[in-house]
Tab-separated table of C-alpha atoms in Angstrom:
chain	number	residue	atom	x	y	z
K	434	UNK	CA	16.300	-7.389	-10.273
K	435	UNK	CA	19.865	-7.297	-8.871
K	436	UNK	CA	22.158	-4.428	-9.241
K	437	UNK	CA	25.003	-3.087	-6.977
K	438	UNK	CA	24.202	0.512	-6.412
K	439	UNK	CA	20.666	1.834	-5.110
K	440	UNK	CA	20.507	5.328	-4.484
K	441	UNK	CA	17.435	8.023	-3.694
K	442	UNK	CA	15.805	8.913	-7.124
K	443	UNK	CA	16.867	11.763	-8.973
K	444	UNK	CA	14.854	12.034	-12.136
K	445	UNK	CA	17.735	13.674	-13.956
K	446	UNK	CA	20.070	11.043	-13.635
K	447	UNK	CA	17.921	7.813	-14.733
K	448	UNK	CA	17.502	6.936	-18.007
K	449	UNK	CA	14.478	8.431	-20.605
K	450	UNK	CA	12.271	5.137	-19.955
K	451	UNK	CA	12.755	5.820	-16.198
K	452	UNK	CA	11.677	8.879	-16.065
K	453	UNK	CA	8.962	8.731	-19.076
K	454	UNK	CA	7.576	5.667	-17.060
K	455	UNK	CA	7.777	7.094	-13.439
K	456	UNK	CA	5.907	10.028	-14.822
K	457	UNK	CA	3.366	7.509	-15.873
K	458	UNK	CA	3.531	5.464	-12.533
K	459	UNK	CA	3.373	8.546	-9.997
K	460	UNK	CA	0.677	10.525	-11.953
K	461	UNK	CA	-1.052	7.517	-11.120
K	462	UNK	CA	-0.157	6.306	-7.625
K	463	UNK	CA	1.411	9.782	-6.451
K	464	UNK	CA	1.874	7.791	-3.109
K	465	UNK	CA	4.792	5.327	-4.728
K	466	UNK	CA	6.775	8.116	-4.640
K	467	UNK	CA	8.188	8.173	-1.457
K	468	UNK	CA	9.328	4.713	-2.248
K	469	UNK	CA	10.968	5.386	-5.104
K	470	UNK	CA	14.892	4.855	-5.978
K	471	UNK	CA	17.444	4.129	-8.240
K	472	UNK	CA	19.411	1.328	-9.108
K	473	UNK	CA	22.867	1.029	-11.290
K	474	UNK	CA	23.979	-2.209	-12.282
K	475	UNK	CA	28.022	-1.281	-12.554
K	476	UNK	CA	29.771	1.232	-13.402
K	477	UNK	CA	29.180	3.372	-15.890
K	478	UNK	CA	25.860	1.866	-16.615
K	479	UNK	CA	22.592	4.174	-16.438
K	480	UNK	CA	20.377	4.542	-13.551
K	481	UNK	CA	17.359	3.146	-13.477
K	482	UNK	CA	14.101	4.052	-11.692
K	483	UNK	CA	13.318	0.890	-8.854
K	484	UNK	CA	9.761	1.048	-6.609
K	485	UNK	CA	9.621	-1.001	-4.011
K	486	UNK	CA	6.347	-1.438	-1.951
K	487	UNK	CA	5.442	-3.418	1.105
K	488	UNK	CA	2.372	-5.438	0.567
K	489	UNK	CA	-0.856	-3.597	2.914
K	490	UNK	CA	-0.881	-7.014	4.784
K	491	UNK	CA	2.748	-7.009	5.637
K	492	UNK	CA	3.616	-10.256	3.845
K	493	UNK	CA	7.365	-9.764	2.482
K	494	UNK	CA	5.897	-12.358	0.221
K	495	UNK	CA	3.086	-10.072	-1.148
K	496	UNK	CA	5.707	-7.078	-1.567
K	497	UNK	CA	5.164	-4.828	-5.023
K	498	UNK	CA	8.471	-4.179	-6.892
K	499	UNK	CA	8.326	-2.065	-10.267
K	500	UNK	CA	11.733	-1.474	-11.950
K	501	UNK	CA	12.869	-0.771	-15.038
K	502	UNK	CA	15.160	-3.744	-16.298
K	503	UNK	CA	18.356	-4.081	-17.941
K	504	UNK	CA	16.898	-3.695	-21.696
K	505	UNK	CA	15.290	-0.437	-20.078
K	506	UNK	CA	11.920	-2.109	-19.739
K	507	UNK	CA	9.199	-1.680	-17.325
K	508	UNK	CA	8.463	-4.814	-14.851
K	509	UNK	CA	6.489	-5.513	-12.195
K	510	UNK	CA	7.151	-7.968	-9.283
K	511	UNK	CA	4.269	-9.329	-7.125
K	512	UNK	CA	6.191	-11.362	-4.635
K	513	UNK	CA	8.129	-14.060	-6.087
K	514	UNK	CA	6.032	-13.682	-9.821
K	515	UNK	CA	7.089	-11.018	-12.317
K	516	UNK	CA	6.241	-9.727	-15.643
K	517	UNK	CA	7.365	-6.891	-18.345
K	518	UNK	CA	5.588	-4.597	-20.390
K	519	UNK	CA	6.330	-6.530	-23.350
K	520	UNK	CA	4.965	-9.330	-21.908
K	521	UNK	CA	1.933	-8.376	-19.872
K	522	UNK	CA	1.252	-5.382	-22.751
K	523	UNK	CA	1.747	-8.384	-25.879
K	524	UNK	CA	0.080	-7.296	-28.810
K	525	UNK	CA	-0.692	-3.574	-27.809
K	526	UNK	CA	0.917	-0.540	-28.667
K	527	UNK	CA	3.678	0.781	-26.642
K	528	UNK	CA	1.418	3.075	-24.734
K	529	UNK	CA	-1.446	0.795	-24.118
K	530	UNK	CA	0.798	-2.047	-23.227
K	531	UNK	CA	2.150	0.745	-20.320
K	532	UNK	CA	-0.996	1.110	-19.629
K	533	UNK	CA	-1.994	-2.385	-19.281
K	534	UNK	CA	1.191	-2.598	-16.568
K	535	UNK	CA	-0.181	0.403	-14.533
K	536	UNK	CA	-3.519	-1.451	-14.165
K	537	UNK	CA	-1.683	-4.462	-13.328
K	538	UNK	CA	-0.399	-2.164	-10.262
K	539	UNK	CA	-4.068	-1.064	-9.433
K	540	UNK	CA	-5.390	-4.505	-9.387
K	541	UNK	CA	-2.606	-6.207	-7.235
K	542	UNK	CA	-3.544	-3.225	-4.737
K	543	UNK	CA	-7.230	-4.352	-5.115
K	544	UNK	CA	-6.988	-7.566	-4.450
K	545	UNK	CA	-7.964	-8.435	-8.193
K	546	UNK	CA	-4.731	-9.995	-9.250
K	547	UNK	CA	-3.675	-12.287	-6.386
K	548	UNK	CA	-0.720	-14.569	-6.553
K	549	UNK	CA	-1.686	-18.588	-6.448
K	550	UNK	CA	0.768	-21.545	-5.592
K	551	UNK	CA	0.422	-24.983	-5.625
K	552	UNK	CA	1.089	-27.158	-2.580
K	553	UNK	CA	2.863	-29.976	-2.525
K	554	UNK	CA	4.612	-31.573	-6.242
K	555	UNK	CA	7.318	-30.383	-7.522
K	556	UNK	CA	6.037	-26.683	-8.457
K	557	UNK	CA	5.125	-26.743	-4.424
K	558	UNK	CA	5.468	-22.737	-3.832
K	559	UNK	CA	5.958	-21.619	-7.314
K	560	UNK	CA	3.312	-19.042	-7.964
K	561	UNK	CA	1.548	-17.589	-10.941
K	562	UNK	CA	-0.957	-14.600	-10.814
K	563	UNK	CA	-4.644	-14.852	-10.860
K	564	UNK	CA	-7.504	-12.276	-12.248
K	565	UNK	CA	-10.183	-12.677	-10.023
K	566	UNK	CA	-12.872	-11.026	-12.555
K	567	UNK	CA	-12.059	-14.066	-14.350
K	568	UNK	CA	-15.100	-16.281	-13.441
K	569	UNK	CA	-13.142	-19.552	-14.112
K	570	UNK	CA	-9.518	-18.553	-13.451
K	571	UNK	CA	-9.168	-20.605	-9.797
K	572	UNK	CA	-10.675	-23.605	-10.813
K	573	UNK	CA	-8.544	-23.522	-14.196
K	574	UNK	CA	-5.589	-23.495	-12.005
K	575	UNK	CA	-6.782	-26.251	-9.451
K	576	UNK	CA	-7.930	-28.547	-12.180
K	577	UNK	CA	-4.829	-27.771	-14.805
K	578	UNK	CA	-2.843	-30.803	-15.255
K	579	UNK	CA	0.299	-30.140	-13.307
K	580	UNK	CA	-1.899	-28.861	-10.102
K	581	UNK	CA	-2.620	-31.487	-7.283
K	582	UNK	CA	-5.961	-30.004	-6.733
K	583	UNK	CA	-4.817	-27.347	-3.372
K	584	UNK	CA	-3.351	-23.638	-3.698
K	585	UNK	CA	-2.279	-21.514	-1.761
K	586	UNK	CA	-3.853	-17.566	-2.589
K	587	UNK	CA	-2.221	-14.864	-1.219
K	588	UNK	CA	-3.365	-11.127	-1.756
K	589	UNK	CA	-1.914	-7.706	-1.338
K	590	UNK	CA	-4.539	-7.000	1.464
K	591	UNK	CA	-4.388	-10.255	2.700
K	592	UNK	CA	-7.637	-10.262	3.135
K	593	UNK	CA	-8.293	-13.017	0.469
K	594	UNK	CA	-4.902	-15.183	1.571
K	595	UNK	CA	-5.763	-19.051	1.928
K	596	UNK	CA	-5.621	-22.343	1.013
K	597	UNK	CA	-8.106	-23.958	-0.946
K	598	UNK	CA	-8.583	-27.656	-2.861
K	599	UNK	CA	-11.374	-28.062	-5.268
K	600	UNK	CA	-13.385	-30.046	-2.241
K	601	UNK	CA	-13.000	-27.289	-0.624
K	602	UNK	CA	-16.883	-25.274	0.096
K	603	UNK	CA	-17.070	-22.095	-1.290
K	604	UNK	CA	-16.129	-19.193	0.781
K	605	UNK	CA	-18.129	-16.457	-0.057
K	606	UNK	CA	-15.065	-14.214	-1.306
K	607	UNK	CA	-14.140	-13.672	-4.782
K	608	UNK	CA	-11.811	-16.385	-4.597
């Protein structure tokens, strides 16, 4: 997300997703308002409604951004890994699929979506996200192809933030 211009938010100056979808997102997590702003990417182009959220551990590499993009789309950052409604939400209906991106928000804040990076290769830092309620979802990632076998987890708590190899003995925690 890059844009020149970030200014407090003003609901009646972003654009009808903006506001539809910060309806959505404060109703929700009333406490994201106070972090809430608005970005224009040049002139004469339309505001657009831009959350950013420090991560509870204080990891600027755990941080929570939710913007609405260029094509007036609803994304969601989790550190260095993103993802749009259209994307995360593929195959639902517009308002499940906005849905689906608001629980994305409630699980990075509990700890079930947690980003995971390999280390070491050539994809050494390069994270994807991880559902924790999925029983099989680590070892998929430490076993998949490209993977050497070690990741590095990190969580919006931190409280689950480590690095683990498939030697590794189990730690007790969901991940």
């Amino acid at each position: 997300m890059h844009s020149r211009e970030i200014e407090p938010y003003d609901e009646a100056r972003v654009t009808t997703v903006s506001r539809r979808f910060g309806v959505a997102l404060f109703t929700r997590f009333p406490e994201l308002r106070r972090q809430a702003t608005m970005a224009c990417h040049g002139e004469g182009e339309p505001w657009r409604l831009v959350v950013r959220v420090p991560a509870f551990s204080g990891d600027p590499r755990s941080e929570l951004t939710v913007w609405i993009d260029e094509s007036d789309e609803p994304s969601v950052a989790f550190g260095a890994w993103h993802t749009h409604e259209s994307v995360w939400g593929a195959g639902l209906e517009k308002a499940a699929a906005s849905a689906a991106l608001l629980d994305l928000i409630a699980g990075i804040f509990a700890d079930r979506f947690v980003l995971c990076a390999d280390v070491g290769g050539i994809a050494d830092g390069t994270p994807t996200v991880l559902d924790l309620h999925e029983d099989e979802a680590l070892v998929e990632e430490l076993t998949s192809p490209h993977s050497l076998g070690r990741s590095r987890i990190r969580s919006w708590s931190g409280r689950l933030d480590r690095e683990i190899g498939l030697d590794d003995p189990p730690s007790g925690g969901p991940a």
